[in-house]
PDB file of C-alpha atoms in Angstrom:
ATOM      1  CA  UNK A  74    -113.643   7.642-103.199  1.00  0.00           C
ATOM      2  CA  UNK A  75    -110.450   9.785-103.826  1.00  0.00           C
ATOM      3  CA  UNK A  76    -109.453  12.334-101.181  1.00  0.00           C
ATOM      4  CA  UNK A  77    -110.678  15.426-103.022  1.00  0.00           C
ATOM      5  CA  UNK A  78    -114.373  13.846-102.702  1.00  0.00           C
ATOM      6  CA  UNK A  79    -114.180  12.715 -99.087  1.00  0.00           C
ATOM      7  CA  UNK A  80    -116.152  15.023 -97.000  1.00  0.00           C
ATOM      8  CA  UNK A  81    -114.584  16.544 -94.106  1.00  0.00           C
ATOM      9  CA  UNK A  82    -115.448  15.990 -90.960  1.00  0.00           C
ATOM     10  CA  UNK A  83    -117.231  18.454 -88.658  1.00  0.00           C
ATOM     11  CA  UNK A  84    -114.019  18.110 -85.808  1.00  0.00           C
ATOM     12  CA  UNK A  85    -111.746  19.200 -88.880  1.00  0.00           C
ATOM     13  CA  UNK A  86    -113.830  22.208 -89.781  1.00  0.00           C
ATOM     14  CA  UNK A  87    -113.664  23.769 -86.401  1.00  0.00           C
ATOM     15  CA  UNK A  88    -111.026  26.356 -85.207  1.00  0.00           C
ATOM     16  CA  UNK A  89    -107.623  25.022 -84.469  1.00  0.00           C
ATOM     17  CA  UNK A  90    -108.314  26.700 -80.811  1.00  0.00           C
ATOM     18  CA  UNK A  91    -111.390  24.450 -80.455  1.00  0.00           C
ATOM     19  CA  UNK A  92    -109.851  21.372 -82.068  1.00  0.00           C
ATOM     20  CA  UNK A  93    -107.237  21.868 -79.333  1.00  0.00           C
ATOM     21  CA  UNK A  94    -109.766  21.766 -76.163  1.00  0.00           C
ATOM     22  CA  UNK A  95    -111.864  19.065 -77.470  1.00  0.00           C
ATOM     23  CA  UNK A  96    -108.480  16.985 -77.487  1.00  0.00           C
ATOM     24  CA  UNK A  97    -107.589  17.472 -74.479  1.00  0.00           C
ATOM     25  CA  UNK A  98    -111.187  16.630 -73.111  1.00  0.00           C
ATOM     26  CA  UNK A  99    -111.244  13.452 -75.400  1.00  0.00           C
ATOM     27  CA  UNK A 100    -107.277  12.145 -74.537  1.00  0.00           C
ATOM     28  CA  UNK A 101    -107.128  12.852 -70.752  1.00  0.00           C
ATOM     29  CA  UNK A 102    -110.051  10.931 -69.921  1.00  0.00           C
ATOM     30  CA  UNK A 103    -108.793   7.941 -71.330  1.00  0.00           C
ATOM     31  CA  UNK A 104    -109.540   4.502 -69.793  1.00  0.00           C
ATOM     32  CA  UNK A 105    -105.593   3.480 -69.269  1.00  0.00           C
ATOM     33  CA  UNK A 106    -104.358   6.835 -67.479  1.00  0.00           C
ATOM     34  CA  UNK A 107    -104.361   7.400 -63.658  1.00  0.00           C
ATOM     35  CA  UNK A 108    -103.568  10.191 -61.492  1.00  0.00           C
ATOM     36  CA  UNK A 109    -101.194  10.532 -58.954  1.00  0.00           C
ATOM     37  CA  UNK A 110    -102.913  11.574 -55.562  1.00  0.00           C
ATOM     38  CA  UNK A 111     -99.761  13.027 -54.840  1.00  0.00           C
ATOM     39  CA  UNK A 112     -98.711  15.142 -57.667  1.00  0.00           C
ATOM     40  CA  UNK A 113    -102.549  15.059 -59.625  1.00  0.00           C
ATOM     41  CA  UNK A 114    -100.353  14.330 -62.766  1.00  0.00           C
ATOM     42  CA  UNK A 115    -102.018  11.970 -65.594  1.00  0.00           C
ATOM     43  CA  UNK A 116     -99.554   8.221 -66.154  1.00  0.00           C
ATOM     44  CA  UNK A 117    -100.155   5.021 -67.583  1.00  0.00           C
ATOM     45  CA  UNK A 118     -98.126   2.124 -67.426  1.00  0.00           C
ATOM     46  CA  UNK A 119     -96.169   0.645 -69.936  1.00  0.00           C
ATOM     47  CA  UNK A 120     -95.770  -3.099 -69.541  1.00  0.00           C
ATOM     48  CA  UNK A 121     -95.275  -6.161 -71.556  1.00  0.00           C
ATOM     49  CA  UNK A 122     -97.939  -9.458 -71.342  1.00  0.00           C
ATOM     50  CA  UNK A 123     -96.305 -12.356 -71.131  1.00  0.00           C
ATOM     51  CA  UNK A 124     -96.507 -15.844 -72.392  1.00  0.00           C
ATOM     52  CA  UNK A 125     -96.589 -18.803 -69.325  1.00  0.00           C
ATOM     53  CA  UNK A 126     -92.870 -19.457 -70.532  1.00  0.00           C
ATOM     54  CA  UNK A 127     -91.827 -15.840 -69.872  1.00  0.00           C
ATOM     55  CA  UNK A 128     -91.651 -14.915 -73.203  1.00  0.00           C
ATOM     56  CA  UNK A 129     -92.883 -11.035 -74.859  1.00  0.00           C
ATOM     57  CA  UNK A 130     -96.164 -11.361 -75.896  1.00  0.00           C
ATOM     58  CA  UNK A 131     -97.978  -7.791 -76.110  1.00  0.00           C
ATOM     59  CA  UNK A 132     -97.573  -4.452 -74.813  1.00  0.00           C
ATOM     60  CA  UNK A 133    -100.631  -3.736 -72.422  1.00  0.00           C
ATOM     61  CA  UNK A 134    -100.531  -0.040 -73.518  1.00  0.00           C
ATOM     62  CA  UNK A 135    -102.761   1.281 -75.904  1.00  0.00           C
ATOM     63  CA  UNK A 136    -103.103   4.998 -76.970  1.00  0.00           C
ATOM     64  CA  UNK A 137    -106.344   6.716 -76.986  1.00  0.00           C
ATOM     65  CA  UNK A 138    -108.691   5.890 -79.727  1.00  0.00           C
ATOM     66  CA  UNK A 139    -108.708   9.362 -80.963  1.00  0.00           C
ATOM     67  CA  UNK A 140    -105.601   9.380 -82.139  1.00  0.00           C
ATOM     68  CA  UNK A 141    -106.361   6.850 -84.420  1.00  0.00           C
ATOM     69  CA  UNK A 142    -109.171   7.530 -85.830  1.00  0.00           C
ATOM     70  CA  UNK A 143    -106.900  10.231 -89.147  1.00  0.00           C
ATOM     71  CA  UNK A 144    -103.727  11.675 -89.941  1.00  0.00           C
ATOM     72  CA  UNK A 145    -104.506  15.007 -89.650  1.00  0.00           C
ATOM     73  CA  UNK A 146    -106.278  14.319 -85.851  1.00  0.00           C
ATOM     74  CA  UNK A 147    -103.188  12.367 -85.012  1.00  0.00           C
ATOM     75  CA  UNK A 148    -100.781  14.718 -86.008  1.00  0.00           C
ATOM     76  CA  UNK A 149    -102.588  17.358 -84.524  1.00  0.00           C
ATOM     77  CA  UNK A 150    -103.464  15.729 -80.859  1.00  0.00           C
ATOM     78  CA  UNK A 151    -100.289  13.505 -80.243  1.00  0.00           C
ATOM     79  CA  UNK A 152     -98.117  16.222 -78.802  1.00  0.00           C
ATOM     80  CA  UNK A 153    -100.502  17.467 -76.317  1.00  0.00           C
ATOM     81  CA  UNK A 154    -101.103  14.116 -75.387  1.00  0.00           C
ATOM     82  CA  UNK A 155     -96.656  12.564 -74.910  1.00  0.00           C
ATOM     83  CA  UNK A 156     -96.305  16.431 -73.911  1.00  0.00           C
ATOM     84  CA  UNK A 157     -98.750  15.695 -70.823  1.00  0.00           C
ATOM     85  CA  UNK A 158     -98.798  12.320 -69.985  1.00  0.00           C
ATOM     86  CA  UNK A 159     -95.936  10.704 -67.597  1.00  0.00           C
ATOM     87  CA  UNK A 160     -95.751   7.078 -68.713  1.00  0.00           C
ATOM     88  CA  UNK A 161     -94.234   4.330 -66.411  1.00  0.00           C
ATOM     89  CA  UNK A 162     -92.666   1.005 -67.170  1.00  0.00           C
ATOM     90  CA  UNK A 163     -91.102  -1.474 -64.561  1.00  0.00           C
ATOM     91  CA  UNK A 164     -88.861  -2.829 -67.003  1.00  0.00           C
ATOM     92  CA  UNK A 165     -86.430  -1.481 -69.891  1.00  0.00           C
ATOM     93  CA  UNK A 166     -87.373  -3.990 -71.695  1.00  0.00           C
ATOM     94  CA  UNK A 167     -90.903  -2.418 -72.459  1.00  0.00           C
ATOM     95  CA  UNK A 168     -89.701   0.781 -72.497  1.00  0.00           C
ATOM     96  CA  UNK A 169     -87.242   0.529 -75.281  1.00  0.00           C
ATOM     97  CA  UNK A 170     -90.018  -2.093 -77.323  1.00  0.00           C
ATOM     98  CA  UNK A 171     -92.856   0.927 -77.100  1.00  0.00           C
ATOM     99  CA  UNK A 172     -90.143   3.233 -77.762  1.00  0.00           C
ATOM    100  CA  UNK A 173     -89.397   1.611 -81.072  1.00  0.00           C
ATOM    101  CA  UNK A 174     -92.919   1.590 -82.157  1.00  0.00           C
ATOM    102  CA  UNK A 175     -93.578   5.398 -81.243  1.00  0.00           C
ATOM    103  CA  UNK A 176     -93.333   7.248 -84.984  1.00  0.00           C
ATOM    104  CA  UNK A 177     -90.216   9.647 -83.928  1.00  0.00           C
ATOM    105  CA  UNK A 178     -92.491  12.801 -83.470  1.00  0.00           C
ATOM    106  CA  UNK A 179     -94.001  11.531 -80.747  1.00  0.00           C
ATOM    107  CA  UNK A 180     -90.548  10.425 -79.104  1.00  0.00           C
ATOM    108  CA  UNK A 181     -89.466  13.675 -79.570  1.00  0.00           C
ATOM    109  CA  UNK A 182     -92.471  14.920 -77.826  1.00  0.00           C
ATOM    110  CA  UNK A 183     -92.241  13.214 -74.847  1.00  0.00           C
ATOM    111  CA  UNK A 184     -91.970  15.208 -71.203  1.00  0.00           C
ATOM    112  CA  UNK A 185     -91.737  12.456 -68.313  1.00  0.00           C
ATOM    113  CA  UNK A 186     -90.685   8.756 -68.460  1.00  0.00           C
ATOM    114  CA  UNK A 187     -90.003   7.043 -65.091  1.00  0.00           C
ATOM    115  CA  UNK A 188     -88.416   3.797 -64.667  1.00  0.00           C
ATOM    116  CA  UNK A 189     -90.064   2.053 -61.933  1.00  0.00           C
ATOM    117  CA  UNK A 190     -88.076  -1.374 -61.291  1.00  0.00           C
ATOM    118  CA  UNK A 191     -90.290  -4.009 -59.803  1.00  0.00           C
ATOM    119  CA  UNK A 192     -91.124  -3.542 -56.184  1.00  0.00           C
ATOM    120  CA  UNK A 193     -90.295  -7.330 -54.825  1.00  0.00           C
ATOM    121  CA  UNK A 194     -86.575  -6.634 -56.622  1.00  0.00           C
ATOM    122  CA  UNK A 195     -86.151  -3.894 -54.502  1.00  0.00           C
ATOM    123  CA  UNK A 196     -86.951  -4.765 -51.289  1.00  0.00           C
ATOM    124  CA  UNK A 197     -86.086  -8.649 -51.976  1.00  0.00           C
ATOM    125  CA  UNK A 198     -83.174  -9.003 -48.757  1.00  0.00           C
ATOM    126  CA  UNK A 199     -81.076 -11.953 -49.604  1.00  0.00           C
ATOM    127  CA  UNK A 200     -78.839 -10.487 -52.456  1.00  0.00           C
ATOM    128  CA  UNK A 201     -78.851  -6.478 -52.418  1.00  0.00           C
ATOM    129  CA  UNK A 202     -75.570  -7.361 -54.596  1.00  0.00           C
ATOM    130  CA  UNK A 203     -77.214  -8.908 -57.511  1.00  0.00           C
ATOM    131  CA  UNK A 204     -79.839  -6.168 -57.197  1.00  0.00           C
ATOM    132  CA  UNK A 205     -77.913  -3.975 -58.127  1.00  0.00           C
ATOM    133  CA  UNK A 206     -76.152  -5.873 -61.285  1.00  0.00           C
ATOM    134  CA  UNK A 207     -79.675  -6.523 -62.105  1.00  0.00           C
ATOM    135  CA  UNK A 208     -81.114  -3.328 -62.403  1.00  0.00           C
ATOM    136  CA  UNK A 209     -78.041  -0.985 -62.979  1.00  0.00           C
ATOM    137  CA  UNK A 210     -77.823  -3.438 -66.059  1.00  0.00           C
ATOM    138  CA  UNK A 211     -81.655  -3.101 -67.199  1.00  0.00           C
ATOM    139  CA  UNK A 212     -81.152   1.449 -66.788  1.00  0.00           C
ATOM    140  CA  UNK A 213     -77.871   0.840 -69.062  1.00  0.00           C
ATOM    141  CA  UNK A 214     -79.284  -1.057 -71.295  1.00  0.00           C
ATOM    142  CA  UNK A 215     -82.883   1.529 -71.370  1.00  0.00           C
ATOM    143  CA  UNK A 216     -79.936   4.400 -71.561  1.00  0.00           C
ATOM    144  CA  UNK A 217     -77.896   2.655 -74.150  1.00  0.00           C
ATOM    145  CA  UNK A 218     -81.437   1.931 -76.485  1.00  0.00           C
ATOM    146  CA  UNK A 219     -82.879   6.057 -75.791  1.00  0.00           C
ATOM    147  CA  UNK A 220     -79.402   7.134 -77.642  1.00  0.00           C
ATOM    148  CA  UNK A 221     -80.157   4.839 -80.872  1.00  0.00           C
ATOM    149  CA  UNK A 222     -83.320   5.951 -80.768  1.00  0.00           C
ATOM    150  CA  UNK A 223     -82.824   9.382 -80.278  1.00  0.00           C
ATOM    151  CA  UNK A 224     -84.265   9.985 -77.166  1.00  0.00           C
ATOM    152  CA  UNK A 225     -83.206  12.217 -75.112  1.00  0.00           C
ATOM    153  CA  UNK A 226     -82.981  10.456 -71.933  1.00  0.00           C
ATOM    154  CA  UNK A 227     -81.717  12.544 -69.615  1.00  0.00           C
ATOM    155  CA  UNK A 228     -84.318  15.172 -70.339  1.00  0.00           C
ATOM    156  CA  UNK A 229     -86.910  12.969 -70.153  1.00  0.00           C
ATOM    157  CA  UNK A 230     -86.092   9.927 -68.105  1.00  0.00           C
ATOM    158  CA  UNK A 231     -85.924   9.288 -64.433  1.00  0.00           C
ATOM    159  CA  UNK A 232     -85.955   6.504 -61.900  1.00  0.00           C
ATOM    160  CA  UNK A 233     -89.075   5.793 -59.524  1.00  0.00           C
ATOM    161  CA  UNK A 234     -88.461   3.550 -56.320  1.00  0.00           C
ATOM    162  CA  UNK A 235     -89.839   2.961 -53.079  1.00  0.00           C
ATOM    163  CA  UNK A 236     -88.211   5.412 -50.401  1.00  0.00           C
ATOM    164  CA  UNK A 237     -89.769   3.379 -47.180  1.00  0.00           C
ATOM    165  CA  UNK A 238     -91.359   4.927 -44.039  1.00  0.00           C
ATOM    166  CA  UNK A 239     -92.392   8.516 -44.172  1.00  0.00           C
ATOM    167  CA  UNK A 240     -90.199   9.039 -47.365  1.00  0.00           C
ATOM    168  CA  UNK A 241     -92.524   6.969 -50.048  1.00  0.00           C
ATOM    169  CA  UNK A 242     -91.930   6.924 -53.500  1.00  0.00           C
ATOM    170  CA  UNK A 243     -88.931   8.731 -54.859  1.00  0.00           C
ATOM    171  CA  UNK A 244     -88.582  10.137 -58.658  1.00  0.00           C
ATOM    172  CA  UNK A 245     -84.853  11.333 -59.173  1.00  0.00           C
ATOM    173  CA  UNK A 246     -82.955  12.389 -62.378  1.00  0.00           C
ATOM    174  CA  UNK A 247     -80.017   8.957 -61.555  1.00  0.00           C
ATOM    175  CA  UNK A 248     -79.133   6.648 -59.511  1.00  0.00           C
ATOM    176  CA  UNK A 249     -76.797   4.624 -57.844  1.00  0.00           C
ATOM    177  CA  UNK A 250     -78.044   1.502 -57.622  1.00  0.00           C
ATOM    178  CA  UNK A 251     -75.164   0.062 -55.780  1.00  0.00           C
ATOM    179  CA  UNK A 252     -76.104   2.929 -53.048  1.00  0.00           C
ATOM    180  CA  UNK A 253     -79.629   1.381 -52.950  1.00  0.00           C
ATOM    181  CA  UNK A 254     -80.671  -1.193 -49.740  1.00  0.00           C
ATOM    182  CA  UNK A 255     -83.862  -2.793 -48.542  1.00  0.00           C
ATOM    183  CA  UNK A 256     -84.867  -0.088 -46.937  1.00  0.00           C
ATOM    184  CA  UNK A 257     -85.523   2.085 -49.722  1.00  0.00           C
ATOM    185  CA  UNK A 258     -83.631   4.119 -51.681  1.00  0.00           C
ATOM    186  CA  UNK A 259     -83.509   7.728 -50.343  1.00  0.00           C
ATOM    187  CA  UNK A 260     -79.807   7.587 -50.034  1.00  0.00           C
ATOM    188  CA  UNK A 261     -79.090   6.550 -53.403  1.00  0.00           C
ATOM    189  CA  UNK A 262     -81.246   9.175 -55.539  1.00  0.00           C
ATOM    190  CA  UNK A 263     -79.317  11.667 -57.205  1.00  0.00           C
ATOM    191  CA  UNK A 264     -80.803  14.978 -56.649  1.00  0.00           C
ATOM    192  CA  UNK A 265     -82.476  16.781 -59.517  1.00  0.00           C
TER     193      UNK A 265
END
């Protein structure tokens, strides 16, 4: 059946308006978002499934059926959904591999990416040295991979940690992670 005889479907023949709210019904209740009880803004996580030798396996994101499901649909619903949505990764490694699998629309399109390094390297005691090599390493490289893809990062990217005590968790524009100690990170945040 050539595209001239394919019927259309009843979604498509509605109002661009009502297209609009039914896509925002159908995408933000999506099975992989949470929301912050903080902020009451929509994430997911972005994460890679590994192998028992450490290696890549998978990316355990998956984007809402919907957008899927046509062209036309997909073209249509995609921004309102990377224009909404603040996706979180614990490793630039997973980043820069969804990244890179995003058509470049929907890179453009995106609002809010936090880098949340892993918890246990943060408040791990013995070596706040290599911490910081570690991760300053793993936000170059995520920097260094937004440019090639033409992201832009500092628009769109900031850093997550742990602030300790009363302070919680921190979202800042930079950081020093040199500045950063076991106790949290308030100190090193760069203001936004």
């Amino acid at each position: 059946m050539d595209d001239k005889a394919r019927p259309k479907t009843r979604l498509l023949s509605l109002p661009a308006e009502i297209r609009q709210q039914i896509y925002e019904l159908v995408l933000f209740q999506h099975s992989g978002l949470s929301r912050s009880q903080v902020t009451n803004r929509l994430y997911t996580w972005i994460d890679i499934r590994r192998f028992r030798n450490g290696k890549p396996e998978s990316l355990t994101y998956t984007s809402p059926p919907i957008l899927s499901t046509c062209r036309l649909i997909r073209w249509e619903a995609s921004p309102l959904y990377y224009t909404k949505i603040q996706f979180r990764f614990m490793e630039g490694q997973a980043a820069v591999r969804w990244l890179s699998c995003l058509e470049a629309d929907n890179r453009c399109d995106l609002k809010d990416l936090a880098y949340c390094p892993n918890y246990l390297t943060w408040m791990d005691p013995r070596n706040p040295p290599l911490r910081a090599e570690i991760l300053g390493k793993d936000w170059s490289d995520l920097c260094d991979a937004f440019r090639k893809l033409n992201v832009d990062g500092s628009a769109v990217l900031r850093v997550c940690g742990y602030g300790g005590g009363q302070v919680g968790w921190i979202f800042a524009k930079s950081f020093d992670f040199d500045a950063a100690d076991a106790d949290g990170l308030a100190e090193a945040a760069v203001q936004i």
